[in-house]
Amino acid sequence: MLKQIPLPLSGVMLGLAALGNLLQNYSSALRVFCGTLAAVLGVALIIKYVRYCQLFIDDMNNPIMASVAGTFSMTVILLAGYLQPVIPWLGTALWYIGIALHIALIIYFTVKFMLPPSMPKVFASYFIVYVGIAVAAINAPLFQQMALGSTLCWFAMLSFVVLLIIVTYRYAKYQEVPLLAQPLFCIYTAPMSLCLAGYIQSVMPKSLGFVLGMTMVATVIYVIVLLQLPKLIKLPFYPSAAAFTFPFVISAIALKQSFVCLGKLGMQVPMLSYLALAETALATVLVFWTLGQFMNNLVKKG
């Protein structure tokens, strides 16, 4: 069973870690549960690749798998935020390790797959590599690293603009997408929301127009993806189903933070609070449903 654990399980791990942060206002115990579950999945992946090194090499030679690998370092960054209040030195060390791992992935992925990119092999998972680093901007204030968080956030925003053109062109020109990669389309909803959450947390001063504009763009993309969700969720199980987790969680987080931020900037939008609640409910269901699908598949293979 250990050998059968797919790398995309790290996407579920990321979804759980982010979900814990999303739900912490409702239950601190639920946050700890989600974080612990994410850590357990992470340890399982580490054990797998330590024991079967060749499988890691094989996965990293596949552009989809290599891009999805970014969810592991993103989870490390988020879990560092869990540890910071309890064991500050360990949380800080883990945060920097996660950032270093993600930067290493960006360099590797760029050299291996982006010089130049093979357009038929480009998928929404490419956002994970370049925009995913913005997750450090979300919890940068915990580590008193606002400047670093702000820098990483702007890098992620620039990357999002460039990749939005490349990835959208790929889906428009090469409309045939293998079934196993179709759920990756859900990742589309993550980058703008991730940048929005990072901007709210780390960038000072904040622009009302910028926050409002990003919120509108993130919401439009979310609706587009949401309309495709019923079709995608009916597909046979593929590890790419991990895309049903974090993108929806970070969308709820960003909308929730946007509601608070806009209020502080003098613009009250009560509707955002209700939308954020609805998105939170959907994200919670999708994360645990997807986790169940992964566990069921592993049991069958084991």
Short mmCIF file of C-alpha atoms in Angstrom, two decimals:
data_model
loop_
_atom_site.label_atom_id
_atom_site.label_comp_id
_atom_site.label_asym_id
_atom_site.label_seq_id
_atom_site.Cartn_x
_atom_site.Cartn_y
_atom_site.Cartn_z
CA MET A 1 0.00 0.00 0.00
CA LEU A 2 2.90 2.37 0.77
CA LYS A 3 4.20 1.98 -2.77
CA GLN A 4 0.74 2.75 -4.18
CA ILE A 5 0.46 6.17 -2.49
CA PRO A 6 0.26 8.68 -5.37
CA LEU A 7 2.17 11.96 -5.28
CA PRO A 8 -1.06 13.97 -5.81
CA LEU A 9 -2.07 12.93 -2.30
CA SER A 10 0.08 15.90 -1.29
CA GLY A 11 -2.64 18.04 -2.86
CA VAL A 12 -5.15 16.58 -0.40
CA MET A 13 -2.60 17.18 2.34
CA LEU A 14 -2.44 20.83 1.32
CA GLY A 15 -6.22 21.04 1.24
CA LEU A 16 -6.44 19.67 4.78
CA ALA A 17 -3.79 22.06 6.14
CA ALA A 18 -5.54 25.03 4.55
CA LEU A 19 -8.96 23.79 5.66
CA GLY A 20 -7.77 23.75 9.25
CA ASN A 21 -6.93 27.44 8.97
CA LEU A 22 -10.27 28.15 7.33
CA LEU A 23 -12.21 26.42 10.11
CA GLN A 24 -10.18 27.64 13.08
CA ASN A 25 -12.76 30.31 13.94
CA TYR A 26 -15.36 27.58 14.30
CA SER A 27 -13.29 25.00 16.18
CA SER A 28 -9.66 24.95 17.28
CA ALA A 29 -9.94 21.19 17.75
CA LEU A 30 -11.02 20.77 14.12
CA ARG A 31 -8.02 22.85 13.04
CA VAL A 32 -5.68 20.58 14.99
CA PHE A 33 -7.38 17.52 13.52
CA CYS A 34 -6.95 18.77 9.94
CA GLY A 35 -3.34 19.79 10.55
CA THR A 36 -2.48 16.47 12.17
CA LEU A 37 -4.09 14.53 9.33
CA ALA A 38 -2.13 16.59 6.80
CA ALA A 39 1.11 15.88 8.68
CA VAL A 40 0.39 12.13 8.74
CA LEU A 41 -0.15 12.10 4.97
CA GLY A 42 3.08 14.05 4.52
CA VAL A 43 5.05 11.56 6.61
CA ALA A 44 3.59 8.70 4.55
CA LEU A 45 4.76 10.35 1.32
CA ILE A 46 8.24 10.97 2.74
CA ILE A 47 8.56 7.34 3.83
CA LYS A 48 7.43 6.16 0.41
CA TYR A 49 9.98 8.20 -1.51
CA VAL A 50 12.82 7.45 0.92
CA ARG A 51 12.14 3.76 0.44
CA TYR A 52 11.45 3.93 -3.29
CA CYS A 53 13.75 6.67 -4.59
CA GLN A 54 13.34 5.66 -8.22
CA LEU A 55 9.61 6.36 -8.03
CA PHE A 56 10.39 9.93 -6.98
CA ILE A 57 12.79 10.34 -9.91
CA ASP A 58 10.16 8.96 -12.28
CA ASP A 59 7.48 11.32 -10.94
CA MET A 60 9.76 14.34 -11.24
CA ASN A 61 10.36 13.55 -14.91
CA ASN A 62 6.62 13.89 -15.53
CA PRO A 63 5.54 17.55 -15.91
CA ILE A 64 2.13 16.99 -14.25
CA MET A 65 3.59 15.10 -11.31
CA ALA A 66 6.49 17.54 -10.95
CA SER A 67 4.12 20.51 -10.88
CA VAL A 68 1.82 18.80 -8.36
CA ALA A 69 4.89 18.21 -6.16
CA GLY A 70 4.67 21.91 -5.30
CA THR A 71 1.71 21.14 -3.07
CA PHE A 72 4.09 19.33 -0.69
CA SER A 73 6.31 22.36 -0.07
CA MET A 74 3.21 24.56 0.18
CA THR A 75 1.89 22.26 2.91
CA VAL A 76 5.21 22.44 4.76
CA ILE A 77 4.88 26.24 4.76
CA LEU A 78 1.30 26.08 6.10
CA LEU A 79 2.11 23.47 8.76
CA ALA A 80 4.95 25.70 9.94
CA GLY A 81 2.23 28.15 10.91
CA TYR A 82 0.63 25.47 13.06
CA LEU A 83 3.92 24.90 14.91
CA GLN A 84 4.98 28.53 15.30
CA PRO A 85 2.86 29.35 18.39
CA VAL A 86 3.86 26.05 20.06
CA ILE A 87 7.53 25.54 19.11
CA PRO A 88 8.67 28.84 17.54
CA TRP A 89 12.15 27.77 16.46
CA LEU A 90 10.86 24.62 14.75
CA GLY A 91 8.01 26.46 13.09
CA THR A 92 10.39 29.11 11.75
CA ALA A 93 12.87 26.51 10.50
CA LEU A 94 10.08 24.56 8.79
CA TRP A 95 8.77 27.74 7.16
CA TYR A 96 12.13 28.55 5.59
CA ILE A 97 12.64 24.91 4.57
CA GLY A 98 9.27 24.95 2.79
CA ILE A 99 10.15 28.16 0.95
CA ALA A 100 13.56 26.77 -0.04
CA LEU A 101 11.98 23.56 -1.34
CA HIS A 102 9.48 25.50 -3.42
CA ILE A 103 12.12 27.82 -4.88
CA ALA A 104 14.20 24.74 -5.78
CA LEU A 105 11.14 23.30 -7.55
CA ILE A 106 10.62 26.55 -9.48
CA ILE A 107 14.21 26.44 -10.73
CA TYR A 108 14.07 22.74 -11.58
CA PHE A 109 10.70 22.97 -13.31
CA THR A 110 11.71 26.01 -15.35
CA VAL A 111 14.89 24.35 -16.64
CA LYS A 112 13.27 20.96 -17.21
CA PHE A 113 9.88 21.84 -18.68
CA MET A 114 9.63 25.54 -19.54
CA LEU A 115 12.59 26.23 -21.86
CA PRO A 116 10.47 26.18 -23.95
CA PRO A 117 7.17 24.68 -22.74
CA SER A 118 5.54 21.87 -24.71
CA MET A 119 2.07 23.35 -25.07
CA PRO A 120 0.07 20.07 -25.25
CA LYS A 121 1.67 19.09 -21.94
CA VAL A 122 0.79 22.37 -20.20
CA PHE A 123 -1.99 22.07 -17.62
CA ALA A 124 -3.48 24.21 -14.87
CA SER A 125 -1.19 22.38 -12.42
CA TYR A 126 1.63 24.63 -13.67
CA PHE A 127 0.11 27.39 -11.54
CA ILE A 128 1.14 25.39 -8.46
CA VAL A 129 4.83 25.77 -9.23
CA TYR A 130 5.00 29.52 -9.76
CA VAL A 131 1.99 30.96 -7.93
CA GLY A 132 2.07 28.47 -5.06
CA ILE A 133 4.93 30.33 -3.37
CA ALA A 134 2.35 32.98 -2.41
CA VAL A 135 1.23 30.65 0.37
CA ALA A 136 4.25 31.96 2.31
CA ALA A 137 2.80 35.47 2.07
CA ILE A 138 -0.35 34.28 3.85
CA ASN A 139 1.40 33.33 7.08
CA ALA A 140 4.47 35.58 6.76
CA PRO A 141 3.16 37.89 9.55
CA LEU A 142 3.45 34.95 11.97
CA PHE A 143 7.19 34.95 11.34
CA GLN A 144 7.59 38.75 11.27
CA GLN A 145 8.63 38.52 7.60
CA MET A 146 6.23 40.95 5.94
CA ALA A 147 8.85 42.16 3.44
CA LEU A 148 9.64 38.63 2.28
CA GLY A 149 5.96 37.79 2.18
CA SER A 150 5.25 40.88 0.10
CA THR A 151 8.08 40.05 -2.33
CA LEU A 152 6.85 36.49 -2.81
CA CYS A 153 3.30 37.74 -3.28
CA TRP A 154 4.29 40.12 -6.09
CA PHE A 155 6.34 37.35 -7.74
CA ALA A 156 3.28 35.08 -7.60
CA MET A 157 1.04 37.78 -9.10
CA LEU A 158 3.42 38.37 -11.99
CA SER A 159 3.69 34.63 -12.56
CA PHE A 160 -0.09 34.32 -12.52
CA VAL A 161 -0.51 36.92 -15.27
CA VAL A 162 2.07 35.20 -17.49
CA LEU A 163 0.77 31.70 -16.82
CA LEU A 164 -2.85 32.72 -17.26
CA ILE A 165 -2.03 33.56 -20.88
CA ILE A 166 -0.01 30.37 -21.45
CA VAL A 167 -2.40 27.95 -19.75
CA THR A 168 -5.54 29.51 -21.23
CA TYR A 169 -3.96 29.42 -24.70
CA ARG A 170 -3.18 25.73 -24.19
CA TYR A 171 -6.77 24.85 -23.21
CA ALA A 172 -8.16 26.92 -26.07
CA LYS A 173 -5.85 25.55 -28.78
CA TYR A 174 -5.50 21.96 -27.59
CA GLN A 175 -8.97 21.19 -26.36
CA GLU A 176 -8.40 17.45 -26.08
CA VAL A 177 -7.47 16.80 -22.44
CA PRO A 178 -6.85 13.24 -21.18
CA LEU A 179 -9.49 12.09 -18.68
CA LEU A 180 -6.91 11.63 -15.94
CA ALA A 181 -5.89 15.31 -16.26
CA GLN A 182 -9.34 16.88 -16.57
CA PRO A 183 -9.86 17.48 -12.80
CA LEU A 184 -6.76 19.70 -12.88
CA PHE A 185 -8.96 22.38 -14.42
CA CYS A 186 -10.22 23.10 -10.88
CA ILE A 187 -6.78 24.50 -10.04
CA TYR A 188 -7.76 27.53 -12.14
CA THR A 189 -9.66 28.92 -9.16
CA ALA A 190 -6.65 28.85 -6.83
CA PRO A 191 -4.02 31.33 -8.18
CA MET A 192 -6.02 34.56 -8.00
CA SER A 193 -7.44 33.68 -4.60
CA LEU A 194 -3.98 32.72 -3.35
CA CYS A 195 -2.55 36.04 -4.54
CA LEU A 196 -5.47 37.90 -2.98
CA ALA A 197 -5.00 36.23 0.41
CA GLY A 198 -1.25 36.84 0.26
CA TYR A 199 -1.76 40.48 -0.68
CA ILE A 200 -4.17 41.06 2.20
CA GLN A 201 -1.84 39.43 4.71
CA SER A 202 1.57 40.78 3.68
CA VAL A 203 1.35 43.85 1.43
CA MET A 204 1.24 47.31 3.01
CA PRO A 205 -0.41 49.70 2.38
CA LYS A 206 -3.41 48.12 0.72
CA SER A 207 -5.36 49.52 -2.20
CA LEU A 208 -9.16 49.37 -2.04
CA GLY A 209 -9.42 49.19 -5.80
CA PHE A 210 -6.81 46.43 -6.00
CA VAL A 211 -8.50 44.27 -3.36
CA LEU A 212 -11.92 44.81 -4.93
CA GLY A 213 -10.60 44.04 -8.42
CA MET A 214 -8.85 40.85 -7.34
CA THR A 215 -11.94 39.75 -5.44
CA MET A 216 -14.10 40.21 -8.53
CA VAL A 217 -11.66 38.32 -10.78
CA ALA A 218 -11.31 35.50 -8.24
CA THR A 219 -15.09 35.22 -7.96
CA VAL A 220 -15.62 35.08 -11.72
CA ILE A 221 -12.99 32.34 -12.09
CA TYR A 222 -14.52 30.46 -9.15
CA VAL A 223 -17.95 30.48 -10.83
CA ILE A 224 -16.47 29.26 -14.13
CA VAL A 225 -14.79 26.35 -12.37
CA LEU A 226 -17.86 25.66 -10.23
CA LEU A 227 -19.95 25.23 -13.36
CA GLN A 228 -17.55 22.50 -14.53
CA LEU A 229 -17.40 20.76 -11.15
CA PRO A 230 -20.50 18.50 -11.55
CA LYS A 231 -19.07 17.05 -14.76
CA LEU A 232 -15.57 16.63 -13.35
CA ILE A 233 -16.65 15.03 -10.10
CA LYS A 234 -18.53 12.32 -12.02
CA LEU A 235 -15.33 11.13 -13.72
CA PRO A 236 -13.76 7.82 -12.63
CA PHE A 237 -11.28 8.29 -9.79
CA TYR A 238 -7.88 9.62 -10.76
CA PRO A 239 -5.22 11.03 -8.40
CA SER A 240 -5.78 14.38 -10.10
CA ALA A 241 -9.01 14.52 -8.03
CA ALA A 242 -6.77 16.20 -5.44
CA ALA A 243 -7.59 19.37 -7.41
CA PHE A 244 -11.03 19.30 -5.75
CA THR A 245 -9.47 20.31 -2.42
CA PHE A 246 -7.11 23.26 -1.98
CA PRO A 247 -8.43 25.46 -4.83
CA PHE A 248 -11.87 25.58 -3.20
CA VAL A 249 -10.44 26.05 0.28
CA ILE A 250 -8.20 28.96 -0.69
CA SER A 251 -11.10 30.56 -2.56
CA ALA A 252 -13.15 30.54 0.65
CA ILE A 253 -10.20 31.85 2.68
CA ALA A 254 -9.56 34.69 0.24
CA LEU A 255 -13.23 35.70 0.08
CA LYS A 256 -13.48 35.66 3.87
CA GLN A 257 -10.35 37.82 4.22
CA SER A 258 -11.52 40.14 1.46
CA PHE A 259 -14.78 40.79 3.30
CA VAL A 260 -12.85 41.84 6.43
CA CYS A 261 -10.23 43.82 4.51
CA LEU A 262 -12.76 45.76 2.45
CA GLY A 263 -14.62 46.62 5.64
CA LYS A 264 -11.43 48.03 7.16
CA LEU A 265 -10.88 50.06 3.99
CA GLY A 266 -14.33 51.58 4.38
CA MET A 267 -16.34 49.43 1.99
CA GLN A 268 -18.97 47.14 3.50
CA VAL A 269 -20.06 44.23 1.29
CA PRO A 270 -22.28 41.98 3.48
CA MET A 271 -22.94 39.60 0.59
CA LEU A 272 -19.30 38.47 0.67
CA SER A 273 -19.79 37.09 4.18
CA TYR A 274 -22.64 34.84 3.05
CA LEU A 275 -20.76 33.76 -0.07
CA ALA A 276 -17.70 32.93 2.01
CA LEU A 277 -19.83 30.78 4.31
CA ALA A 278 -21.26 28.88 1.34
CA GLU A 279 -17.78 28.40 -0.13
CA THR A 280 -16.52 27.17 3.25
CA ALA A 281 -19.24 24.54 3.42
CA LEU A 282 -18.52 23.33 -0.13
CA ALA A 283 -14.75 23.28 0.45
CA THR A 284 -15.16 21.21 3.63
CA VAL A 285 -17.34 18.64 1.88
CA LEU A 286 -14.99 18.41 -1.11
CA VAL A 287 -11.85 17.95 1.00
CA PHE A 288 -13.22 15.09 3.07
CA TRP A 289 -15.00 13.52 0.08
CA THR A 290 -11.75 13.55 -1.89
CA LEU A 291 -9.78 12.17 1.05
CA GLY A 292 -12.30 9.34 1.25
CA GLN A 293 -11.87 8.63 -2.47
CA PHE A 294 -8.09 8.42 -2.08
CA MET A 295 -8.29 6.13 0.95
CA ASN A 296 -10.83 3.88 -0.75
CA ASN A 297 -8.61 3.61 -3.82
CA LEU A 298 -5.55 2.79 -1.70
CA VAL A 299 -7.43 0.06 0.16
CA LYS A 300 -8.51 -1.49 -3.14
CA LYS A 301 -4.96 -1.44 -4.50
CA GLY A 302 -3.46 -2.60 -1.21
#
